[in-house]
mmCIF file of C-alpha atoms and ligand atoms in Angstrom:
data_model
loop_
_atom_site.group_PDB
_atom_site.id
_atom_site.type_symbol
_atom_site.label_atom_id
_atom_site.label_comp_id
_atom_site.label_asym_id
_atom_site.label_seq_id
_atom_site.Cartn_x
_atom_site.Cartn_y
_atom_site.Cartn_z
ATOM 1 C CA MET A 387 -0.304 -3.660 -39.279
ATOM 2 C CA ASP A 388 -3.766 -5.968 -38.432
ATOM 3 C CA PRO A 389 -5.306 -4.569 -35.834
ATOM 4 C CA ILE A 390 -4.935 -6.042 -32.412
ATOM 5 C CA LEU A 391 -7.703 -7.389 -30.187
ATOM 6 C CA ASP A 392 -8.346 -7.849 -26.538
ATOM 7 C CA LYS A 393 -9.244 -11.065 -25.213
ATOM 8 C CA LEU A 394 -13.423 -9.825 -25.801
ATOM 9 C CA GLY A 395 -12.307 -9.285 -29.258
ATOM 10 C CA ARG A 396 -12.517 -5.422 -28.342
ATOM 11 C CA PRO A 397 -9.452 -3.379 -30.744
ATOM 12 C CA ILE A 398 -7.247 -0.417 -29.933
ATOM 13 C CA ARG A 399 -8.724 2.921 -30.958
ATOM 14 C CA ASP A 400 -7.544 5.713 -28.117
ATOM 15 C CA LEU A 401 -4.891 6.513 -26.228
ATOM 16 C CA ARG A 402 -5.437 8.778 -22.799
ATOM 17 C CA ILE A 403 -2.629 10.389 -22.327
ATOM 18 C CA SER A 404 -1.768 11.433 -18.623
ATOM 19 C CA VAL A 405 0.592 14.751 -19.070
ATOM 20 C CA THR A 406 0.824 15.025 -15.729
ATOM 21 C CA ASP A 407 -0.496 14.419 -11.563
ATOM 22 C CA ARG A 408 -0.678 17.533 -11.027
ATOM 23 C CA CYS A 409 -3.565 19.856 -10.466
ATOM 24 C CA ASN A 410 -4.362 23.672 -9.216
ATOM 25 C CA PHE A 411 -8.012 22.135 -7.837
ATOM 26 C CA ARG A 412 -8.614 19.384 -5.340
ATOM 27 C CA CYS A 413 -12.108 18.153 -6.391
ATOM 28 C CA THR A 414 -13.797 17.017 -3.412
ATOM 29 C CA TYR A 415 -14.553 13.427 -6.304
ATOM 30 C CA CYS A 416 -10.979 13.411 -7.286
ATOM 31 C CA MET A 417 -8.235 15.163 -4.890
ATOM 32 C CA PRO A 418 -10.025 15.602 -2.116
ATOM 33 C CA LYS A 419 -7.397 18.418 0.113
ATOM 34 C CA GLU A 420 -7.651 16.238 3.384
ATOM 35 C CA ILE A 421 -5.345 13.536 1.184
ATOM 36 C CA PHE A 422 -3.844 15.807 -1.197
ATOM 37 C CA GLY A 423 -2.808 18.383 0.883
ATOM 38 C CA ASP A 424 0.539 20.575 1.158
ATOM 39 C CA ASP A 425 2.831 17.652 2.530
ATOM 40 C CA TYR A 426 1.733 15.391 -0.747
ATOM 41 C CA VAL A 427 4.448 14.277 -2.685
ATOM 42 C CA PHE A 428 3.921 14.870 -6.640
ATOM 43 C CA LEU A 429 6.300 12.855 -9.330
ATOM 44 C CA PRO A 430 9.804 14.681 -9.518
ATOM 45 C CA LYS A 431 10.355 16.369 -13.697
ATOM 46 C CA SER A 432 12.459 13.267 -14.687
ATOM 47 C CA GLU A 433 9.993 10.687 -13.957
ATOM 48 C CA LEU A 434 7.440 11.972 -16.224
ATOM 49 C CA LEU A 435 7.331 10.821 -19.714
ATOM 50 C CA SER A 436 9.403 13.665 -21.956
ATOM 51 C CA PHE A 437 7.489 15.254 -24.971
ATOM 52 C CA GLU A 438 9.187 13.358 -26.828
ATOM 53 C CA GLU A 439 9.090 10.117 -25.489
ATOM 54 C CA MET A 440 5.104 10.907 -25.439
ATOM 55 C CA GLU A 441 5.188 11.071 -29.198
ATOM 56 C CA ARG A 442 7.247 8.661 -30.018
ATOM 57 C CA PHE A 443 4.081 6.226 -27.810
ATOM 58 C CA ALA A 444 1.709 7.721 -29.597
ATOM 59 C CA ARG A 445 3.185 6.881 -33.182
ATOM 60 C CA LEU A 446 3.458 3.266 -31.790
ATOM 61 C CA PHE A 447 0.083 2.939 -30.576
ATOM 62 C CA ALA A 448 -1.140 5.310 -34.052
ATOM 63 C CA SER A 449 0.914 1.573 -35.838
ATOM 64 C CA LEU A 450 -1.960 -0.423 -33.580
ATOM 65 C CA GLY A 451 -4.847 0.799 -34.699
ATOM 66 C CA VAL A 452 -5.593 3.988 -32.267
ATOM 67 C CA LYS A 453 -7.333 7.021 -34.420
ATOM 68 C CA LYS A 454 -7.938 8.961 -30.735
ATOM 69 C CA LEU A 455 -5.609 11.206 -28.891
ATOM 70 C CA ARG A 456 -6.976 12.673 -25.362
ATOM 71 C CA LEU A 457 -4.430 14.666 -23.129
ATOM 72 C CA THR A 458 -5.553 14.620 -19.872
ATOM 73 C CA GLY A 459 -3.826 14.990 -15.886
ATOM 74 C CA GLY A 460 -3.955 15.705 -13.575
ATOM 75 C CA GLU A 461 -4.370 19.244 -15.217
ATOM 76 C CA PRO A 462 -3.123 18.672 -18.204
ATOM 77 C CA LEU A 463 -2.492 22.434 -19.167
ATOM 78 C CA MET A 464 0.181 23.334 -15.594
ATOM 79 C CA ARG A 465 2.761 20.811 -17.906
ATOM 80 C CA ARG A 466 4.944 23.666 -19.437
ATOM 81 C CA GLY A 467 5.048 23.812 -23.237
ATOM 82 C CA LEU A 468 1.616 21.760 -23.843
ATOM 83 C CA PRO A 469 1.300 23.630 -26.964
ATOM 84 C CA ASP A 470 4.661 21.498 -28.650
ATOM 85 C CA LEU A 471 3.640 18.236 -27.639
ATOM 86 C CA ILE A 472 -0.085 19.063 -29.360
ATOM 87 C CA ASP A 473 2.555 20.180 -32.697
ATOM 88 C CA LYS A 474 4.463 17.260 -32.036
ATOM 89 C CA LEU A 475 1.271 14.968 -32.052
ATOM 90 C CA THR A 476 -0.491 16.407 -34.825
ATOM 91 C CA LYS A 477 2.021 15.159 -37.425
ATOM 92 C CA ILE A 478 1.446 11.130 -36.351
ATOM 93 C CA ASP A 479 0.263 9.284 -39.518
ATOM 94 C CA GLY A 480 -3.176 7.911 -38.558
ATOM 95 C CA ILE A 481 -4.177 10.274 -35.794
ATOM 96 C CA GLU A 482 -7.568 11.546 -36.668
ATOM 97 C CA ASP A 483 -8.245 13.525 -34.290
ATOM 98 C CA ILE A 484 -6.555 15.152 -30.586
ATOM 99 C CA GLY A 485 -8.797 16.188 -27.535
ATOM 100 C CA LEU A 486 -7.928 17.887 -24.321
ATOM 101 C CA THR A 487 -9.671 17.257 -20.966
ATOM 102 C CA THR A 488 -8.950 20.109 -18.477
ATOM 103 C CA ASN A 489 -10.402 22.256 -15.675
ATOM 104 C CA GLY A 490 -9.921 25.434 -17.810
ATOM 105 C CA VAL A 491 -8.425 27.853 -15.358
ATOM 106 C CA LEU A 492 -5.304 28.432 -16.944
ATOM 107 C CA LEU A 493 -7.143 28.517 -20.476
ATOM 108 C CA GLY A 494 -7.062 32.079 -20.839
ATOM 109 C CA GLN A 495 -3.689 32.041 -21.423
ATOM 110 C CA TYR A 496 -3.247 29.484 -23.418
ATOM 111 C CA ALA A 497 -5.873 28.287 -25.871
ATOM 112 C CA GLN A 498 -4.358 30.443 -28.481
ATOM 113 C CA ALA A 499 -1.118 28.599 -28.665
ATOM 114 C CA LEU A 500 -3.019 25.285 -28.602
ATOM 115 C CA TYR A 501 -5.294 26.188 -31.284
ATOM 116 C CA ASP A 502 -2.454 27.146 -33.312
ATOM 117 C CA ALA A 503 -0.361 23.943 -32.789
ATOM 118 C CA GLY A 504 -3.183 22.417 -33.995
ATOM 119 C CA LEU A 505 -5.350 21.086 -31.733
ATOM 120 C CA ARG A 506 -9.238 21.779 -31.937
ATOM 121 C CA ARG A 507 -11.094 19.840 -29.956
ATOM 122 C CA LEU A 508 -12.195 20.448 -25.881
ATOM 123 C CA ASN A 509 -13.622 18.624 -22.837
ATOM 124 C CA MET A 510 -14.062 21.237 -20.206
ATOM 125 C CA SER A 511 -14.885 20.194 -16.619
ATOM 126 C CA LEU A 512 -17.498 22.452 -15.118
ATOM 127 C CA ASP A 513 -19.675 21.111 -12.120
ATOM 128 C CA ALA A 514 -21.801 24.112 -11.419
ATOM 129 C CA LEU A 515 -22.599 27.443 -11.910
ATOM 130 C CA ASP A 516 -23.247 28.485 -8.637
ATOM 131 C CA PRO A 517 -20.250 29.659 -7.404
ATOM 132 C CA ASP A 518 -20.819 28.249 -3.853
ATOM 133 C CA ILE A 519 -21.384 24.801 -4.909
ATOM 134 C CA PHE A 520 -18.902 25.207 -7.611
ATOM 135 C CA GLY A 521 -15.983 26.710 -5.341
ATOM 136 C CA GLU A 522 -16.886 23.638 -2.487
ATOM 137 C CA MET A 523 -16.558 21.025 -4.989
ATOM 138 C CA ASN A 524 -13.565 22.336 -6.985
ATOM 139 C CA GLY A 525 -11.747 22.433 -3.463
ATOM 140 C CA ARG A 526 -9.936 25.820 -4.246
ATOM 141 C CA GLY A 527 -12.807 28.178 -3.964
ATOM 142 C CA ILE A 528 -12.151 29.078 -7.755
ATOM 143 C CA LYS A 529 -15.530 30.656 -8.643
ATOM 144 C CA PRO A 530 -17.193 29.683 -12.795
ATOM 145 C CA ASP A 531 -17.059 33.057 -13.756
ATOM 146 C CA LEU A 532 -13.621 32.199 -14.848
ATOM 147 C CA ILE A 533 -14.374 29.296 -16.321
ATOM 148 C CA LEU A 534 -17.244 30.815 -18.291
ATOM 149 C CA LYS A 535 -14.895 33.247 -19.763
ATOM 150 C CA ASN A 536 -12.725 31.033 -20.618
ATOM 151 C CA ILE A 537 -15.266 28.916 -22.773
ATOM 152 C CA ASP A 538 -16.330 32.155 -24.602
ATOM 153 C CA ARG A 539 -12.705 32.738 -25.115
ATOM 154 C CA ALA A 540 -12.295 29.159 -26.865
ATOM 155 C CA LYS A 541 -15.281 29.297 -29.037
ATOM 156 C CA GLU A 542 -14.364 32.391 -30.643
ATOM 157 C CA ILE A 543 -10.948 31.175 -30.900
ATOM 158 C CA GLY A 544 -12.712 28.557 -32.970
ATOM 159 C CA PHE A 545 -12.780 24.881 -30.522
ATOM 160 C CA THR A 546 -15.380 22.546 -30.489
ATOM 161 C CA ILE A 547 -16.312 22.598 -26.878
ATOM 162 C CA LYS A 548 -17.857 19.860 -25.263
ATOM 163 C CA VAL A 549 -18.178 20.402 -20.794
ATOM 164 C CA ASN A 550 -18.392 17.536 -18.168
ATOM 165 C CA MET A 551 -20.482 18.151 -14.980
ATOM 166 C CA VAL A 552 -19.631 15.130 -11.880
ATOM 167 C CA VAL A 553 -23.168 14.865 -10.527
ATOM 168 C CA LYS A 554 -22.763 14.261 -6.945
ATOM 169 C CA LYS A 555 -25.839 13.134 -4.631
ATOM 170 C CA GLY A 556 -26.895 16.253 -2.363
ATOM 171 C CA VAL A 557 -24.220 18.549 -3.586
ATOM 172 C CA ASN A 558 -24.742 19.596 -6.527
ATOM 173 C CA GLU A 559 -28.155 18.287 -8.221
ATOM 174 C CA SER A 560 -29.708 21.421 -7.693
ATOM 175 C CA GLU A 561 -27.555 22.068 -11.009
ATOM 176 C CA ILE A 562 -28.954 20.262 -13.187
ATOM 177 C CA LEU A 563 -31.435 21.974 -14.939
ATOM 178 C CA PRO A 564 -29.580 25.258 -14.725
ATOM 179 C CA MET A 565 -26.613 24.028 -16.381
ATOM 180 C CA ALA A 566 -28.951 22.420 -19.201
ATOM 181 C CA ALA A 567 -30.694 25.577 -19.443
ATOM 182 C CA TYR A 568 -26.880 27.706 -19.975
ATOM 183 C CA PHE A 569 -25.295 25.313 -21.547
ATOM 184 C CA LYS A 570 -28.079 24.647 -24.395
ATOM 185 C CA GLU A 571 -29.036 28.469 -25.197
ATOM 186 C CA ARG A 572 -25.227 28.319 -25.924
ATOM 187 C CA ASP A 573 -24.968 24.786 -28.256
ATOM 188 C CA ILE A 574 -22.088 23.597 -26.280
ATOM 189 C CA THR A 575 -23.090 19.808 -25.737
ATOM 190 C CA LEU A 576 -23.129 19.644 -21.383
ATOM 191 C CA ARG A 577 -22.687 15.853 -20.611
ATOM 192 C CA TYR A 578 -23.234 14.752 -17.281
ATOM 193 C CA ILE A 579 -21.383 12.403 -15.825
ATOM 194 C CA GLU A 580 -21.655 10.085 -12.648
ATOM 195 C CA PHE A 581 -19.916 10.186 -9.896
ATOM 196 C CA MET A 582 -17.442 7.004 -10.523
ATOM 197 C CA ASP A 583 -15.465 4.958 -7.407
ATOM 198 C CA VAL A 584 -11.914 5.705 -9.010
ATOM 199 C CA GLY A 585 -9.164 5.423 -7.090
ATOM 200 C CA ASN A 586 -9.872 5.083 -3.175
ATOM 201 C CA ASP A 587 -9.688 7.966 -1.467
ATOM 202 C CA ASN A 588 -13.493 9.658 -2.659
ATOM 203 C CA GLY A 589 -15.488 8.697 -0.098
ATOM 204 C CA TRP A 590 -17.351 7.066 -3.644
ATOM 205 C CA SER A 591 -20.697 4.777 -2.642
ATOM 206 C CA PHE A 592 -23.530 3.518 -4.192
ATOM 207 C CA GLU A 593 -25.691 5.781 -2.891
ATOM 208 C CA SER A 594 -24.233 8.658 -3.704
ATOM 209 C CA VAL A 595 -24.317 8.753 -7.320
ATOM 210 C CA VAL A 596 -27.036 10.219 -9.413
ATOM 211 C CA THR A 597 -27.886 8.318 -12.618
ATOM 212 C CA LYS A 598 -28.536 8.843 -16.000
ATOM 213 C CA LYS A 599 -32.284 7.676 -15.322
ATOM 214 C CA GLU A 600 -32.341 10.550 -12.694
ATOM 215 C CA ILE A 601 -30.706 13.184 -14.717
ATOM 216 C CA TYR A 602 -32.797 12.382 -17.595
ATOM 217 C CA GLU A 603 -36.101 12.191 -15.953
ATOM 218 C CA ARG A 604 -35.572 16.091 -14.894
ATOM 219 C CA LEU A 605 -34.322 17.348 -18.405
ATOM 220 C CA ALA A 606 -37.354 15.233 -19.790
ATOM 221 C CA ALA A 607 -40.321 17.335 -17.357
ATOM 222 C CA GLU A 608 -38.366 20.400 -19.064
ATOM 223 C CA TYR A 609 -37.598 19.634 -22.487
ATOM 224 C CA GLU A 610 -38.352 17.911 -25.688
ATOM 225 C CA MET A 611 -35.557 14.819 -25.932
ATOM 226 C CA GLN A 612 -34.219 13.147 -29.050
ATOM 227 C CA THR A 613 -32.024 10.385 -29.253
ATOM 228 C CA SER A 614 -29.152 10.674 -31.117
ATOM 229 C CA GLU A 615 -27.471 7.988 -32.863
ATOM 230 C CA GLU A 616 -23.879 6.537 -31.924
ATOM 231 C CA GLU A 617 -21.117 8.122 -34.165
ATOM 232 C CA TYR A 618 -18.442 5.576 -33.869
ATOM 233 C CA PHE A 619 -17.920 2.002 -31.780
ATOM 234 C CA GLY A 620 -17.002 2.650 -28.681
ATOM 235 C CA GLU A 621 -18.384 6.092 -27.647
ATOM 236 C CA VAL A 622 -19.065 6.527 -24.502
ATOM 237 C CA ALA A 623 -21.472 8.843 -24.035
ATOM 238 C CA LYS A 624 -25.126 8.460 -24.430
ATOM 239 C CA ARG A 625 -26.700 11.375 -26.404
ATOM 240 C CA TYR A 626 -29.906 13.330 -27.228
ATOM 241 C CA ARG A 627 -30.735 16.810 -29.049
ATOM 242 C CA TYR A 628 -33.135 18.825 -28.054
ATOM 243 C CA VAL A 629 -35.941 18.941 -30.903
ATOM 244 C CA GLY A 630 -36.089 21.717 -33.115
ATOM 245 C CA THR A 631 -32.130 22.669 -32.015
ATOM 246 C CA ASP A 632 -29.219 21.623 -33.002
ATOM 247 C CA ALA A 633 -28.160 21.596 -29.416
ATOM 248 C CA GLU A 634 -27.526 18.425 -27.770
ATOM 249 C CA VAL A 635 -26.776 16.389 -24.156
ATOM 250 C CA GLY A 636 -24.916 13.566 -23.197
ATOM 251 C CA PHE A 637 -24.311 11.298 -20.518
ATOM 252 C CA ILE A 638 -21.547 9.393 -19.051
ATOM 253 C CA THR A 639 -23.258 6.249 -17.399
ATOM 254 C CA SER A 640 -20.305 4.066 -16.035
ATOM 255 C CA VAL A 641 -22.046 3.078 -13.079
ATOM 256 C CA SER A 642 -25.945 2.990 -14.272
ATOM 257 C CA GLU A 643 -25.174 1.368 -17.656
ATOM 258 C CA SER A 644 -21.820 0.010 -18.236
ATOM 259 C CA PHE A 645 -20.014 -0.181 -21.790
ATOM 260 C CA CYS A 646 -17.184 -1.962 -21.020
ATOM 261 C CA SER A 647 -18.197 -4.275 -24.299
ATOM 262 C CA SER A 648 -17.121 -1.105 -26.569
ATOM 263 C CA CYS A 649 -14.617 -0.153 -24.583
ATOM 264 C CA THR A 650 -11.596 0.472 -27.217
ATOM 265 C CA ARG A 651 -9.613 2.866 -24.662
ATOM 266 C CA ALA A 652 -5.902 2.610 -22.835
ATOM 267 C CA ARG A 653 -4.513 4.748 -21.008
ATOM 268 C CA LEU A 654 -1.036 5.878 -20.801
ATOM 269 C CA SER A 655 0.240 7.498 -16.747
ATOM 270 C CA SER A 656 1.609 10.536 -16.381
ATOM 271 C CA ASP A 657 4.955 8.214 -15.181
ATOM 272 C CA GLY A 658 4.439 6.259 -18.702
ATOM 273 C CA LYS A 659 2.447 2.882 -16.919
ATOM 274 C CA LEU A 660 -0.184 1.638 -19.877
ATOM 275 C CA TYR A 661 -3.255 0.902 -17.714
ATOM 276 C CA THR A 662 -6.128 -1.443 -19.904
ATOM 277 C CA CYS A 663 -8.893 -0.162 -17.902
ATOM 278 C CA LEU A 664 -9.655 2.956 -15.720
ATOM 279 C CA PHE A 665 -11.058 0.823 -12.729
ATOM 280 C CA ALA A 666 -7.122 -1.008 -12.799
ATOM 281 C CA SER A 667 -5.169 -1.876 -10.283
ATOM 282 C CA GLU A 668 -1.508 -2.528 -11.793
ATOM 283 C CA GLY A 669 -0.015 -0.046 -14.902
ATOM 284 C CA PHE A 670 2.887 -2.460 -17.046
ATOM 285 C CA ASP A 671 5.445 0.080 -17.186
ATOM 286 C CA LEU A 672 6.200 1.153 -20.135
ATOM 287 C CA ARG A 673 8.914 4.012 -19.606
ATOM 288 C CA GLU A 674 11.112 1.416 -18.193
ATOM 289 C CA LEU A 675 11.271 -0.599 -21.796
ATOM 290 C CA ILE A 676 11.706 3.118 -23.489
ATOM 291 C CA ARG A 677 14.587 4.459 -21.011
ATOM 292 C CA SER A 678 16.363 1.164 -21.433
ATOM 293 C CA GLY A 679 16.600 1.634 -25.342
ATOM 294 C CA LEU A 680 14.344 -0.927 -26.837
ATOM 295 C CA THR A 681 13.461 -0.769 -30.650
ATOM 296 C CA ASP A 682 10.408 0.590 -32.223
ATOM 297 C CA GLU A 683 9.504 -2.740 -32.882
ATOM 298 C CA GLU A 684 10.404 -4.666 -29.679
ATOM 299 C CA LEU A 685 8.381 -1.405 -27.715
ATOM 300 C CA LEU A 686 5.342 -3.079 -30.772
ATOM 301 C CA ALA A 687 5.748 -6.603 -28.875
ATOM 302 C CA ALA A 688 5.063 -5.330 -25.711
ATOM 303 C CA ILE A 689 2.154 -3.011 -26.253
ATOM 304 C CA THR A 690 0.812 -6.350 -28.376
ATOM 305 C CA GLY A 691 1.135 -8.104 -25.764
ATOM 306 C CA VAL A 692 -0.526 -5.946 -22.820
ATOM 307 C CA TRP A 693 -2.856 -5.812 -25.260
ATOM 308 C CA GLU A 694 -3.863 -9.353 -26.477
ATOM 309 C CA ARG A 695 -4.123 -10.253 -22.857
ATOM 310 C CA ARG A 696 -7.083 -7.584 -21.581
ATOM 311 C CA ALA A 697 -9.776 -9.288 -20.460
ATOM 312 C CA ASP A 698 -10.929 -6.014 -17.918
ATOM 313 C CA ARG A 699 -14.420 -5.615 -17.932
ATOM 314 C CA TYR A 700 -14.908 -4.052 -14.028
ATOM 315 C CA SER A 701 -17.688 -2.055 -14.672
ATOM 316 C CA ASP A 702 -19.966 -4.908 -16.078
ATOM 317 C CA GLU A 703 -18.890 -6.544 -12.797
ATOM 318 C CA ARG A 704 -18.999 -3.479 -10.227
ATOM 319 C CA THR A 705 -20.824 -5.175 -7.321
ATOM 320 C CA GLU A 706 -20.848 -3.435 -3.200
ATOM 321 C CA GLN A 707 -18.379 -6.290 -2.610
ATOM 322 C CA THR A 708 -15.688 -5.343 -5.752
ATOM 323 C CA VAL A 709 -15.966 -1.678 -4.271
ATOM 324 C CA LYS A 710 -14.651 -2.664 -1.544
ATOM 325 C CA ASN A 711 -12.302 -5.027 -1.974
ATOM 326 C CA ARG A 712 -10.079 -4.091 -4.849
ATOM 327 C CA LYS A 713 -7.560 -0.648 -4.334
ATOM 328 C CA LYS A 714 -7.400 0.965 -7.885
ATOM 329 C CA ILE A 715 -5.714 4.059 -9.058
ATOM 330 C CA ASN A 716 -6.481 7.813 -8.680
ATOM 331 C CA MET A 717 -8.286 8.959 -11.200
ATOM 332 C CA SER A 718 -5.623 12.305 -11.072
ATOM 333 C CA TYR A 719 -2.640 10.174 -12.013
ATOM 334 C CA ILE A 720 -4.508 7.850 -14.755
ATOM 335 C CA GLY A 721 -6.709 11.018 -16.314
ATOM 336 C CA GLY A 722 -10.243 9.594 -16.461
HETATM 337 C C1 SAM B 1933 -9.207 13.378 -14.137
HETATM 338 S S1 SAM B 1933 -10.055 15.160 -14.812
HETATM 339 C C2 SAM B 1933 -8.510 15.422 -15.591
HETATM 340 C C3 SAM B 1933 -8.537 16.312 -16.804
HETATM 341 C C4 SAM B 1933 -8.876 17.564 -15.668
HETATM 342 N N1 SAM B 1933 -7.848 18.049 -14.265
HETATM 343 C C5 SAM B 1933 -10.553 17.563 -15.578
HETATM 344 O O1 SAM B 1933 -10.710 18.218 -14.737
HETATM 345 O O2 SAM B 1933 -10.707 18.861 -16.384
HETATM 346 C C6 SAM B 1933 -10.588 14.216 -16.119
HETATM 347 C C7 SAM B 1933 -11.786 14.043 -15.554
HETATM 348 O O3 SAM B 1933 -12.717 13.393 -14.740
HETATM 349 C C8 SAM B 1933 -13.574 13.082 -13.972
HETATM 350 N N2 SAM B 1933 -13.518 12.765 -12.870
HETATM 351 C C9 SAM B 1933 -13.144 13.308 -12.054
HETATM 352 N N3 SAM B 1933 -13.004 12.372 -10.958
HETATM 353 C C10 SAM B 1933 -14.488 11.741 -11.504
HETATM 354 C C11 SAM B 1933 -14.936 10.631 -10.399
HETATM 355 N N4 SAM B 1933 -14.571 10.433 -9.015
HETATM 356 N N5 SAM B 1933 -16.158 9.960 -10.768
HETATM 357 C C12 SAM B 1933 -16.388 10.682 -12.211
HETATM 358 N N6 SAM B 1933 -16.043 11.734 -12.823
HETATM 359 C C13 SAM B 1933 -14.424 12.071 -12.367
HETATM 360 C C14 SAM B 1933 -13.358 14.707 -14.362
HETATM 361 O O4 SAM B 1933 -14.968 16.140 -13.534
HETATM 362 C C15 SAM B 1933 -12.692 15.341 -15.219
HETATM 363 O O5 SAM B 1933 -13.965 15.607 -16.247
HETATM 364 S S1 SF4 B 1934 -10.867 16.272 -11.734
HETATM 365 FE FE1 SF4 B 1934 -9.253 17.389 -13.120
HETATM 366 S S2 SF4 B 1934 -9.537 19.838 -11.747
HETATM 367 FE FE2 SF4 B 1934 -10.647 18.699 -10.747
HETATM 368 S S3 SF4 B 1934 -8.650 17.633 -9.482
HETATM 369 FE FE3 SF4 B 1934 -9.375 16.232 -10.774
HETATM 370 S S4 SF4 B 1934 -7.701 16.443 -12.178
HETATM 371 FE FE4 SF4 B 1934 -7.667 18.154 -10.668
#
């Protein structure tokens, strides 16, 4: 099948599947506990896509050009039986790469089973080494030791690991250098993520963002760094290598240097809605279609139609006004 292109000429290459909207953390920038409290109503199981439905969608997306899958959430390891899904996905023709994004709390339990099922890449989120800062940011008082131990364990098993750190002004800026030193020494790529205005609940403002430029300057005062080549079209992180080592550091600059022009990602929420932008307000209900008995051809036509109508470039267009006026979906629902 010919690759499909959206209105701005962008192919579809990546599919992110959110496998649950639940999480065992309450990160202040994602699921603040004031909003996601004890009485918050999550999706019932019957509304979540089944693993069979996810597998079928992944196969259909692969036939349209998707090569990379990423499982995310909520916290994906809270979905029971995740290794079974990995096993199904690794068998799909055309899928070259599968990754999982996790906060790592449950990884000690599942790492080996995930590896045995064929998963090789993990993105782990960790915002600080300082126990008080991290405990405060994850909203649950969880200490970094547990995550660091699980990172070591996953590395021993053989996973390729990247660590994601969201940087918030006045909250964990002091952790920029300690985190760099810790992961450089272990040859694990650390990626600094600019705090983004996803959802409507995380109190975002331009002032709360620490930009790539600011972070880079702090690192450059300490280390000699060299730009690394882009590995593929649509690569999101800007990467640098510490000179004289193999260790790299990356930046996800969705706010200060948007990358909409090369965005090749589609996102499937845990209840089967297709989103063509992280900052979208509306998704296209694929679950209804799959459950109403459509054939593969009919589903493909629907997905193709959505992609061919895609013209999103929210980050390119972001201003004080769009931030205020646009209703966005939550990151914990769509998966980042
Ligand atoms: C929504 S989480 C889902 C997967 C998993 N629970 C985790 O935290 O790794 C995916 C990624 O989005 C990031 N994220 C969440 N909210 C964000 C925000 N407002 N700005 C930037 N990154 C955010 C998280 O730090 C995490 O690395
Ligand atoms: S960033 Fe990940 S770990 Fe934190 S609340 Fe969101 S989904 Fe949970």
